[in-house]
XYZ file of C-alpha atoms in Angstrom:
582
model
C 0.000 0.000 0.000
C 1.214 3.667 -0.653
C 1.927 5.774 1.523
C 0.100 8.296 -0.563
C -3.240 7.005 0.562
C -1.860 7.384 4.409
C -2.447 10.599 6.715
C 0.137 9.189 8.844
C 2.882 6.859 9.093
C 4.110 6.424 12.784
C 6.068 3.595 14.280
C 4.882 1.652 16.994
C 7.731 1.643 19.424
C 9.413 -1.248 20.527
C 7.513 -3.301 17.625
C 8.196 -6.911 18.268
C 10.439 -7.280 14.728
C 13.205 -4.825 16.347
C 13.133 -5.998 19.484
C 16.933 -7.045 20.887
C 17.270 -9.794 23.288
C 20.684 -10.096 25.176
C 21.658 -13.102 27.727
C 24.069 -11.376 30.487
C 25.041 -13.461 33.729
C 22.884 -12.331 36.682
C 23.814 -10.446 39.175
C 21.130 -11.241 41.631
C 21.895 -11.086 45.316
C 21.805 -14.785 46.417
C 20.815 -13.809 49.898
C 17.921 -12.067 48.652
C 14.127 -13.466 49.091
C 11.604 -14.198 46.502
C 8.954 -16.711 45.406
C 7.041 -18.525 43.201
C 3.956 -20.400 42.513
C 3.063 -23.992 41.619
C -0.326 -24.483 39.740
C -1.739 -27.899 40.936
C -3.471 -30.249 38.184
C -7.521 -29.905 39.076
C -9.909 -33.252 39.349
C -13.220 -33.734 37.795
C -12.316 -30.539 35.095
C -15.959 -31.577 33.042
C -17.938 -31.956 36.157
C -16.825 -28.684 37.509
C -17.703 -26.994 33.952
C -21.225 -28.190 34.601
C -21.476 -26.870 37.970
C -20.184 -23.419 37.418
C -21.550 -23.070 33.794
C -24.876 -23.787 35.306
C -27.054 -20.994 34.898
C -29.365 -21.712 37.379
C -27.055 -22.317 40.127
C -27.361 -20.286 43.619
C -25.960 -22.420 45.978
C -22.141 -22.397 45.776
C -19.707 -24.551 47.910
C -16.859 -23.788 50.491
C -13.127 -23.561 49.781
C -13.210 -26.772 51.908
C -16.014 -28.702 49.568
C -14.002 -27.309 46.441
C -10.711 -29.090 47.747
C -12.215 -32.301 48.344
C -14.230 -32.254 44.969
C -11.785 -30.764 42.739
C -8.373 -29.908 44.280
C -5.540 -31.779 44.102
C -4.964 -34.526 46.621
C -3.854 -33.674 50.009
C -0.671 -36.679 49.734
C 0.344 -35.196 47.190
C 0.513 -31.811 48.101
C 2.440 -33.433 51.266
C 5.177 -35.168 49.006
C 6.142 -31.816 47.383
C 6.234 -29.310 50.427
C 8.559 -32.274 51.739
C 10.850 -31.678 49.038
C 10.555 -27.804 49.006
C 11.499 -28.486 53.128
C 14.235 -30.363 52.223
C 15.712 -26.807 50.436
C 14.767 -24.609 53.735
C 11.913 -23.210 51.699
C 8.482 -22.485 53.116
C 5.154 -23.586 51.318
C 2.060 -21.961 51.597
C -1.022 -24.164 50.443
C -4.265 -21.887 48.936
C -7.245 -23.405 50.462
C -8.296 -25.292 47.245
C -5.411 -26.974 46.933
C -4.556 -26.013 43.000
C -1.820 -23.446 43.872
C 1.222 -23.497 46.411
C 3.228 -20.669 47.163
C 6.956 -21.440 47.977
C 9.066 -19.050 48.905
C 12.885 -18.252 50.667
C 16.045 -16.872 49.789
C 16.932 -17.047 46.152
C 20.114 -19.351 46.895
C 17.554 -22.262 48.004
C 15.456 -21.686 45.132
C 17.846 -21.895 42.765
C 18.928 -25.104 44.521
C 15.385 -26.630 44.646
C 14.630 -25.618 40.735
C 18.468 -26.222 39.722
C 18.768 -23.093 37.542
C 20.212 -19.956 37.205
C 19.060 -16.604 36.615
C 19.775 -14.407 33.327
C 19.071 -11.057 32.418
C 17.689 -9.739 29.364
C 17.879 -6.773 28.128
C 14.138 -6.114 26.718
C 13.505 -2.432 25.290
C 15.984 -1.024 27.161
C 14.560 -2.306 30.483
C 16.723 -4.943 32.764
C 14.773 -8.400 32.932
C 15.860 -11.183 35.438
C 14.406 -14.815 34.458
C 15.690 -18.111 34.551
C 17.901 -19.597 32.139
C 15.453 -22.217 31.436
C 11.577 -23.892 32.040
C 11.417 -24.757 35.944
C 10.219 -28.254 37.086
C 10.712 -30.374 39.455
C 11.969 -33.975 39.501
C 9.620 -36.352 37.282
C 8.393 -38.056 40.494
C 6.974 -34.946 41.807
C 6.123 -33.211 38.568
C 3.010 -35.556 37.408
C 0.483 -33.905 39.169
C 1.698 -29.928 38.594
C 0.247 -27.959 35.958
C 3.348 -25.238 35.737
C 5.754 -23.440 37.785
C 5.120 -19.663 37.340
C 7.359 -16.510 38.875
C 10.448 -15.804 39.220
C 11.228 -12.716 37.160
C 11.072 -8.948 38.050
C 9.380 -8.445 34.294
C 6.527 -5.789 34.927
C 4.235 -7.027 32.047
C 0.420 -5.526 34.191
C -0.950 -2.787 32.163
C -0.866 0.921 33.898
C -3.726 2.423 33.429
C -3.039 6.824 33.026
C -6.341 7.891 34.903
C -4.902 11.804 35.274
C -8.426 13.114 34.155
C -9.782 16.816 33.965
C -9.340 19.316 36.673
C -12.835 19.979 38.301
C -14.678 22.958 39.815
C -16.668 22.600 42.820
C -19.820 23.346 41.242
C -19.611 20.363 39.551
C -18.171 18.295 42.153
C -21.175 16.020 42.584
C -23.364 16.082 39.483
C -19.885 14.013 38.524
C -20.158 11.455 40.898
C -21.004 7.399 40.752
C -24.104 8.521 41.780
C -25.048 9.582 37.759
C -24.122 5.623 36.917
C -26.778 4.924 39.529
C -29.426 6.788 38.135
C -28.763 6.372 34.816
C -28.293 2.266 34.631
C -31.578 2.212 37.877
C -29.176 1.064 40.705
C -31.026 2.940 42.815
C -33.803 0.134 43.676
C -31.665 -2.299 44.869
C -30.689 -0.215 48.049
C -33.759 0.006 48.876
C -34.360 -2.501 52.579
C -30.937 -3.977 51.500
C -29.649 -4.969 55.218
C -27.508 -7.849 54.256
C -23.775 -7.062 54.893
C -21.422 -8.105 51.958
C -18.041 -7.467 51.060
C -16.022 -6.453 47.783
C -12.392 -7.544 46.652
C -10.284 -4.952 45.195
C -7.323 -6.620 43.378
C -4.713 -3.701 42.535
C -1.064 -2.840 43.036
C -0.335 0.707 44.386
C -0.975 1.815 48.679
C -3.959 4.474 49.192
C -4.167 7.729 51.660
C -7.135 6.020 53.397
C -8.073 10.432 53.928
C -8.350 10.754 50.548
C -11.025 7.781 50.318
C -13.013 9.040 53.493
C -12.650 13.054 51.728
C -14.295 11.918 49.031
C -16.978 9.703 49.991
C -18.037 12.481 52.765
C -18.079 15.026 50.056
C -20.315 12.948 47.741
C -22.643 12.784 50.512
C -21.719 9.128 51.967
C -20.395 7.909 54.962
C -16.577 8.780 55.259
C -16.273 5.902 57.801
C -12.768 4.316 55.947
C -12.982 1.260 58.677
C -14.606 -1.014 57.014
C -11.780 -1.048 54.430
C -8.994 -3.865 55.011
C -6.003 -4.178 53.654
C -4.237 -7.474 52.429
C -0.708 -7.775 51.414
C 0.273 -11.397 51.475
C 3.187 -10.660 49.000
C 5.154 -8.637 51.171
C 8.299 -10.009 49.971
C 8.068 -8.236 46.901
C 7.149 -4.330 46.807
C 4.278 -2.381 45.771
C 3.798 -0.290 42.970
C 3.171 3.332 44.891
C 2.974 4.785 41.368
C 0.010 3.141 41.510
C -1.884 4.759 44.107
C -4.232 6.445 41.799
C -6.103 3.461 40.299
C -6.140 1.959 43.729
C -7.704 5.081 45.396
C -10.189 5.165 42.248
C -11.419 2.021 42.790
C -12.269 2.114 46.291
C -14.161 5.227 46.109
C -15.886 4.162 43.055
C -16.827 0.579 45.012
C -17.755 2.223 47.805
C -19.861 4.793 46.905
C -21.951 2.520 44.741
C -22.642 0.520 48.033
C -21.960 2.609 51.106
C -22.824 -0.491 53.133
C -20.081 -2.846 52.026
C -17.034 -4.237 53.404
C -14.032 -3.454 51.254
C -10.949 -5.984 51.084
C -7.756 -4.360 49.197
C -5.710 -6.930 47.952
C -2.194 -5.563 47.156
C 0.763 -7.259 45.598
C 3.617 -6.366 42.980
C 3.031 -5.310 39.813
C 3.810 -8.738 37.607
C 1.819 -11.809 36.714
C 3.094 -13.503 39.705
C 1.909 -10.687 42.008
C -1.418 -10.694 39.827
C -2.087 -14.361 40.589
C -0.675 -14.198 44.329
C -3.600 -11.486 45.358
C -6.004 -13.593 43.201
C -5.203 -16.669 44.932
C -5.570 -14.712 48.503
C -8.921 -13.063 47.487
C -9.757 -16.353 46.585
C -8.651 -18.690 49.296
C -9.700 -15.719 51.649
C -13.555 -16.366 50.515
C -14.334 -13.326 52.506
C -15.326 -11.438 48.954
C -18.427 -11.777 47.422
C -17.055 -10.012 44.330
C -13.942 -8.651 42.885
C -13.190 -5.908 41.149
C -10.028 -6.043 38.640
C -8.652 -3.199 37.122
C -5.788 -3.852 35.293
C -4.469 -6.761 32.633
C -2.172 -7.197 29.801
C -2.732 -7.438 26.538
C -2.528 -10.927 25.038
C -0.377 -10.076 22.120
C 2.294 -8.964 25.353
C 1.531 -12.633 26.721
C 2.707 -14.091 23.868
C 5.439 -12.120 23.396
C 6.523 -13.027 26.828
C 5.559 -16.965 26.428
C 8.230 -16.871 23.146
C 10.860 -14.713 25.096
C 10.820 -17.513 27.898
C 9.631 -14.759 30.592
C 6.234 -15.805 31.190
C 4.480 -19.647 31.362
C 2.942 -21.390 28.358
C 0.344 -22.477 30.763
C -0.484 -18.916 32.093
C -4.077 -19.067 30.312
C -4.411 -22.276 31.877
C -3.551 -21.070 35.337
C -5.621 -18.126 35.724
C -8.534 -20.006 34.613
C -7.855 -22.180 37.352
C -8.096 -19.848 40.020
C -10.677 -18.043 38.384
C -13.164 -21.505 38.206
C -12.803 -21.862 41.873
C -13.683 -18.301 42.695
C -17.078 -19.030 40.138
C -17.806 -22.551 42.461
C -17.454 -20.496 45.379
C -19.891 -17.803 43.985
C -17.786 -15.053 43.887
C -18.501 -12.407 40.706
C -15.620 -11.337 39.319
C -15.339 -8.224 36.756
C -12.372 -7.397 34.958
C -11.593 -4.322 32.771
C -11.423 -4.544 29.132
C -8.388 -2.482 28.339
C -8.142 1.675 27.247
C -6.299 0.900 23.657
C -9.215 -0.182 22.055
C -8.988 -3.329 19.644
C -5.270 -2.555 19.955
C -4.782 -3.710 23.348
C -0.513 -4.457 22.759
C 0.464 -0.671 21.062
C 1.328 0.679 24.259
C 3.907 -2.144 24.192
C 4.560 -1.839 20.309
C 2.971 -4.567 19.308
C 0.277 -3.643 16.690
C -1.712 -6.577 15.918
C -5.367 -6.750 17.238
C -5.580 -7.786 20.519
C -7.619 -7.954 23.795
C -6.814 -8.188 27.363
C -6.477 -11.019 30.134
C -7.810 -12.127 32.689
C -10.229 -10.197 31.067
C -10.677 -12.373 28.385
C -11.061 -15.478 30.912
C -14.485 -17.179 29.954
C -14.845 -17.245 33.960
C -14.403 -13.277 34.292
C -17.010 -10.753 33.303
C -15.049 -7.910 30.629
C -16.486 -4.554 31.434
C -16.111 -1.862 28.508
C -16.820 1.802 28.352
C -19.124 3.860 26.772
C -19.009 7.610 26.258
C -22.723 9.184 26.641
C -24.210 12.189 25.726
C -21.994 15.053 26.239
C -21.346 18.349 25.119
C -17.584 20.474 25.295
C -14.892 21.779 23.621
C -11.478 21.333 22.718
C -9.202 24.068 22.401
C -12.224 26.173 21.040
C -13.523 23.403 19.076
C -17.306 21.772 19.811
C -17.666 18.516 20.456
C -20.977 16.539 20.650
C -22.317 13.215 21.342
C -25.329 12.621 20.638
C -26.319 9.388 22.028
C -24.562 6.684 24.136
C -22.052 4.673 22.052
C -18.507 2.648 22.394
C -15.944 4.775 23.924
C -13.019 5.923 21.546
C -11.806 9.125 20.408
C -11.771 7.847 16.616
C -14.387 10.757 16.213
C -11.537 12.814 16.965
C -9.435 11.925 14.579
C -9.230 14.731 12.012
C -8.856 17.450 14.710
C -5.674 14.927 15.806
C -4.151 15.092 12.579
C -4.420 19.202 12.014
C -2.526 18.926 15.366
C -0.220 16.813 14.099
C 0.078 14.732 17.074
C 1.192 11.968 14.923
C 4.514 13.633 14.454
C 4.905 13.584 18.603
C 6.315 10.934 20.057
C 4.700 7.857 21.506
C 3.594 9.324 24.563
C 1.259 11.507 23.012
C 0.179 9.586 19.626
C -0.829 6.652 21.588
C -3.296 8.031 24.172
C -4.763 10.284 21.631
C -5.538 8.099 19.114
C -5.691 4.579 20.732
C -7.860 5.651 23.695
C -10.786 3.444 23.681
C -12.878 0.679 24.883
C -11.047 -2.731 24.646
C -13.209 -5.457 22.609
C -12.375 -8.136 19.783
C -11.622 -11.643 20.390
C -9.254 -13.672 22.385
C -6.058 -15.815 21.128
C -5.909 -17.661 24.551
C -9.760 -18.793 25.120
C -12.270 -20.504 22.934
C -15.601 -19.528 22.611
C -17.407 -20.454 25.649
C -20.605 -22.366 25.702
C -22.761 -19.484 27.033
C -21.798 -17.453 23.968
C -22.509 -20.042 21.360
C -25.688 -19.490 19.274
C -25.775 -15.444 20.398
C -26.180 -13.558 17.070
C -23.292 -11.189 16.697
C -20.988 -13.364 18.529
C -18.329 -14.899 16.332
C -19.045 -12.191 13.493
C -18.153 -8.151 13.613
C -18.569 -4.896 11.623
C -15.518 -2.902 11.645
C -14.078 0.244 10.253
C -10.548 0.066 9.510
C -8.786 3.503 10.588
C -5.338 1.954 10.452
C -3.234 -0.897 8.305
C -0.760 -2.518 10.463
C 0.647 -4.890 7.687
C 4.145 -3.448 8.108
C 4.521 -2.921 11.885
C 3.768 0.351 11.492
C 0.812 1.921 12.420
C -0.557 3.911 9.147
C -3.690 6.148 9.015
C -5.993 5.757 5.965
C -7.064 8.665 4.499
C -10.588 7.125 3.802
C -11.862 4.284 6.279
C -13.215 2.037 5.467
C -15.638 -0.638 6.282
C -15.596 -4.487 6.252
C -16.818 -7.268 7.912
C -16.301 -10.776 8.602
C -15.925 -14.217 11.393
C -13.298 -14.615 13.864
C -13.024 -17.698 16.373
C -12.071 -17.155 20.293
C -13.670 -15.708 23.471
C -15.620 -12.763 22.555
C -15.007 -9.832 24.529
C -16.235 -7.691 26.537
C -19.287 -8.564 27.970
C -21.154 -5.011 29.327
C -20.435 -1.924 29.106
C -21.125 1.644 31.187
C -20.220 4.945 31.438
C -16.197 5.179 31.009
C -15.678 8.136 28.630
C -13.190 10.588 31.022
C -14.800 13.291 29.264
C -18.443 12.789 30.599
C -16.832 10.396 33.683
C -16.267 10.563 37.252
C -15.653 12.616 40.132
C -12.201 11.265 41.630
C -9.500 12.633 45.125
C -6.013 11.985 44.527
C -3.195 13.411 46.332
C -5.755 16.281 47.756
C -6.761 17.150 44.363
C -10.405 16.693 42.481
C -10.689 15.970 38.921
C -12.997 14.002 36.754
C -11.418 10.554 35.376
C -12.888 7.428 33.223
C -11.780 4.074 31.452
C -12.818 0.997 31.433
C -10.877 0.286 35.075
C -13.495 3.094 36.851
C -16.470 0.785 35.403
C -14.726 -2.747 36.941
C -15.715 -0.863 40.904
C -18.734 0.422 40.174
C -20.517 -2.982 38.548
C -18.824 -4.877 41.764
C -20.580 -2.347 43.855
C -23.724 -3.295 42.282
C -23.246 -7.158 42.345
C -22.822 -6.610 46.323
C -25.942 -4.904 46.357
C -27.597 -7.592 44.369
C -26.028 -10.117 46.966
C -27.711 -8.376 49.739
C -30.562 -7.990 48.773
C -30.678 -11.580 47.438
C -29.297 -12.624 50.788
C -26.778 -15.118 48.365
C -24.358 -14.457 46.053
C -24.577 -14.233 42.326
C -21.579 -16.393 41.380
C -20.617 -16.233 37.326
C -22.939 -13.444 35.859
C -21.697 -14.922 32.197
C -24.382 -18.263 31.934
C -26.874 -15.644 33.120
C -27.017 -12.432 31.285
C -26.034 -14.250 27.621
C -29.434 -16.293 28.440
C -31.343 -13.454 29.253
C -29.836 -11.051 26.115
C -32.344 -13.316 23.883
C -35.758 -12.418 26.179
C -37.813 -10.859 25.077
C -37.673 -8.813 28.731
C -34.532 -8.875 28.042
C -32.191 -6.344 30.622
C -29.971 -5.346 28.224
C -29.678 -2.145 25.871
C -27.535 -3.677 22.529
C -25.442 -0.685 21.275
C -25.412 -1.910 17.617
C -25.094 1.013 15.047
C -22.385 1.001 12.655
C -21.971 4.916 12.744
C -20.252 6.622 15.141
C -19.864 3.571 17.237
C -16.253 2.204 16.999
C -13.651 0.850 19.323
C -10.864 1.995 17.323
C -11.850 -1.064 14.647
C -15.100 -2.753 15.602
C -18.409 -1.754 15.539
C -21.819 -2.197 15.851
C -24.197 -4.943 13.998
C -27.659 -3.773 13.416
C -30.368 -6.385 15.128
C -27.934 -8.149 17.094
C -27.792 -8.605 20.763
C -23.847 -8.802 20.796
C -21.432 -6.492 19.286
C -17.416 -6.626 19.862
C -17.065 -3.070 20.783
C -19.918 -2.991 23.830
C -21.057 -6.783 24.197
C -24.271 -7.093 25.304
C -24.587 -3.430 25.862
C -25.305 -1.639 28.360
C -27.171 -2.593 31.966
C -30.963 -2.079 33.600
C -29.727 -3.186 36.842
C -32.724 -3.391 38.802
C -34.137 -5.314 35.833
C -31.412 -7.717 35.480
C -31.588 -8.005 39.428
C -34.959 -9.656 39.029
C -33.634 -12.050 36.915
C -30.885 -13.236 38.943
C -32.138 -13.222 42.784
């Protein structure tokens, strides 16, 4: 293709096809402490399918029941904590009994795994991994799915939620408190006495005064008590950069049930640390829900599969942990990623991608939408008419008088990859609840960019095309998420008005802990239930199907059909789907 037919023609930094991978000798303190985790093979796989896949199910079992049905077997656990003993390393068992946590100085480890550790060099960044798979001896490897850990790469997705200065005045007509009214939230706190509690997975400490600051000045309870604070990974540090999207989420939570019990689970900012607080929350069973705000795009997890840093069974593993939180009835909602159907640029990879966990078939994927709104840019008018995906695609020409495309990275890619993730996954098939839903395993798209080269390329003229894809579609619902008609936020002592898909994860976990107490059980997997209730005719759901002005940076709508890759299922009557589901 010409570049004559191209408005722009921009490089996606650190694009896979450069990339320059160097094997150094580590220099890792050998006194030094870390860990690791071993994913345990599961029983009874089928059977468990059937009983969380169930759509109809509202009884869900203990962490106790699930280890006797489906964990592995309590011997064998024994047999390998005896041989992490043997190498002075300690071994913590996840009620379940599908992952282990072993941990101790890095000497013994090396000793127990018999490897060494390597660095890479990997854009310019120092990676630590070792120098080959892990496993253990043959005897004790039969009933272990993978070994997963063990390297300082920081692959979680940081999410920029530095949204628009606010003035007072507008303080609360900003708040969660317009996604309650708009999406009728507001019945279900009505006689809800039932005390629940919701699971906050994130990375980065919180100024517990900034949380009780702003739910007092939203008109709440400022009582910061009830939140607890988890941080069973304290061998490895915190991300305090990420503050923000911790503090975010708890408000957001929070407000949307003032009632609720709110359990932070903190760890470091890596897969490992991503599974460890999953496997806590999980284990804990003290959270009716979880809220997730962050992932990584799949294109990155294959990137890091061929580069040796990250487990070939990763998909495989989170699922795990994931399917026990679904027996145990615990909702979990994950957000759908900010890049749009580009999940990987921010990491240079350019290929079409969505995000994980998020694209678990055992998570719910929350998108964004923007709604009506009305403002300016630099003396420029903006409207939106009506409530659509979330992207700034509409924005494009104004982008390009700018020439923003001649700026660096750090500017190109928020501006014009800023969007709600949706597409369809590499890592997950379709899952039986999305089978025989029109829309699902077909898309609409408009194609703003050609990526053929590694470049990313601007056509002059989208254009649009359509066709099938195979995978996990994704995401499931959408809300409110556009920062530009979002939500109040307190930071650091300062106000301003933020969005994204991760300020929608929260605010839908708030409302599943509503929905728990007023049920007086909890919901388990929403998945089975809402794609069975899209076809109703009483159906809760509002599809967002146009093809105009409704893209996610590639997909779009498809006219008469419940799902669309850019907003799923659509967007949410609450109260309605409520009645469905208690």
């Amino acid at each position: 293709m010409q570049n004559s037919h191209l408005v722009t023609n921009v490089y996606a930094e650190n694009n896979i096809k450069t990339e320059k991978i160097k094997n150094n000798p580590s220099t890792v303190p050998q006194q030094s402490k870390s860990s690791f985790l071993v994913a345990m093979k599961i029983k009874h796989q089928n059977s468990l399918n059937t009983y969380i896949l169930n759509k109809n199910n509202k009884k869900f079992i203990s962490t106790k029941q699930f280890s006797n049905r489906y964990g592995q077997d309590k011997n064998n656990i024994y047999i390998i904590k005896r041989y992490f003993y043997k190498y002075h390393l300690k071994v913590k068992v996840y009620r379940g009994n599908l992952i282990l946590k072993v941990y101790g100085s890095i000497k013994n480890i090396q000793k127990a795994l018999k490897f060494k550790f390597i660095n890479l060099n990997k854009s310019g960044a120092n990676v630590i991994k070792p120098n080959h798979k892990l496993t253990l001896p043959k005897r004790y490897q039969k009933n272990i799915i993978d070994i997963i850990g063990l390297t300082n790469y920081d692959g979680i997705d940081h999410k920029d939620h530095n949204g628009n200065n606010v003035s007072d005045s507008d303080l609360k007509s900003n708040s969660p408190q317009k996604f309650i009214n708009r999406y009728n939230v507001s019945p279900l706190s009505d006689n809800s006495k039932g005390k629940t509690s919701i699971g906050i997975i994130s990375f980065g400490d919180f100024s517990k005064a900034d949380v009780g600051t702003y739910w007092r000045k939203m008109g709440t309870s400022g009582n910061t008590s009830r939140i607890k604070v988890y941080n069973h990974d304290a061998d490895t540090a915190i991300d305090n950069n990420s503050s923000d999207e911790t503090t975010m989420d708890l408000e957001q939570a929070g407000f949307v049930n003032p009632k609720a019990n709110l359990n932070l689970y903190l760890s470091s900012p890596t897969i490992s640390g991503l599974l460890t607080s999953l496997s806590d929350a999980v284990s804990d069973n003290k959270s009716d829900t979880l809220s997730l705000s962050w992932g990584i795009s799949e294109s990155e997890i294959k990137r890091e599969i061929k580069l040796g840093i990250l487990s070939k069974k990763y998909s495989q593993i989170i699922n795990l942990i994931l399917e026990q939180a679904a027996a145990q009835g615990i909702s979990v909602f994950n957000s759908s990623g900010d890049n749009g159907a580009y999940d990987g640029i921010s990491s240079g990879v350019t290929s079409l991608s969505v995000e994980s966990p998020s694209s678990s078939p055992y998570i719910t994927s929350v998108g964004a939408t923007s709604i009506p709104v009305d403002y300016s840019i630099n003396g420029q008018r903006i409207r939106i008419n009506k409530e659509r995906a979330w992207s700034n695609d509409f924005l494009y020409p104004y982008f390009n008088k700018l020439k923003l495309y001649e700026a660096n990275s750090s500017i190109f890619i928020p501006s014009y990859f800023a969007g709600t993730g949706g597409g369809f996954s590499m890592l997950n098939s379709v899952p039986a609840y999305q089978k025989n839903i029109k829309g699902v395993g077909s898309y609409n798209a408009i194609k703003y960019w050609d990526m053929s080269s590694g470049y990313a390329q601007q056509y002059t003229a989208p254009s649009l095309v359509s066709g099938e894809n195979s995978g996990r579609n994704v995401p499931d619902i959408v809300a409110n998420g556009d920062p530009q008609s979002g939500y109040t936020v307190y930071h650091n002592n300062k106000w301003s008005i933020s969005g994204g898909t991760s300020i929608v994860a929260p605010q839908i976990a708030g409302v599943d802990s509503l929905m728990v107490a007023k049920a007086k059980h909890r919901m388990g997997l929403w998945n089975p239930k809402i794609y069975s209730y899209s076809t109703s005719r009483n159906s809760p759901f509002n599809p967002i199907d146009s093809i105009n002005d409704n893209s996610n940076i590639y997909y779009v709508g498809q006219p008469g059909k419940p799902y669309n890759q850019a907003t799923g299922l659509g967007t949410v009557n609450y109260y309605k789907l409520y009645k469905e589901m208690k």
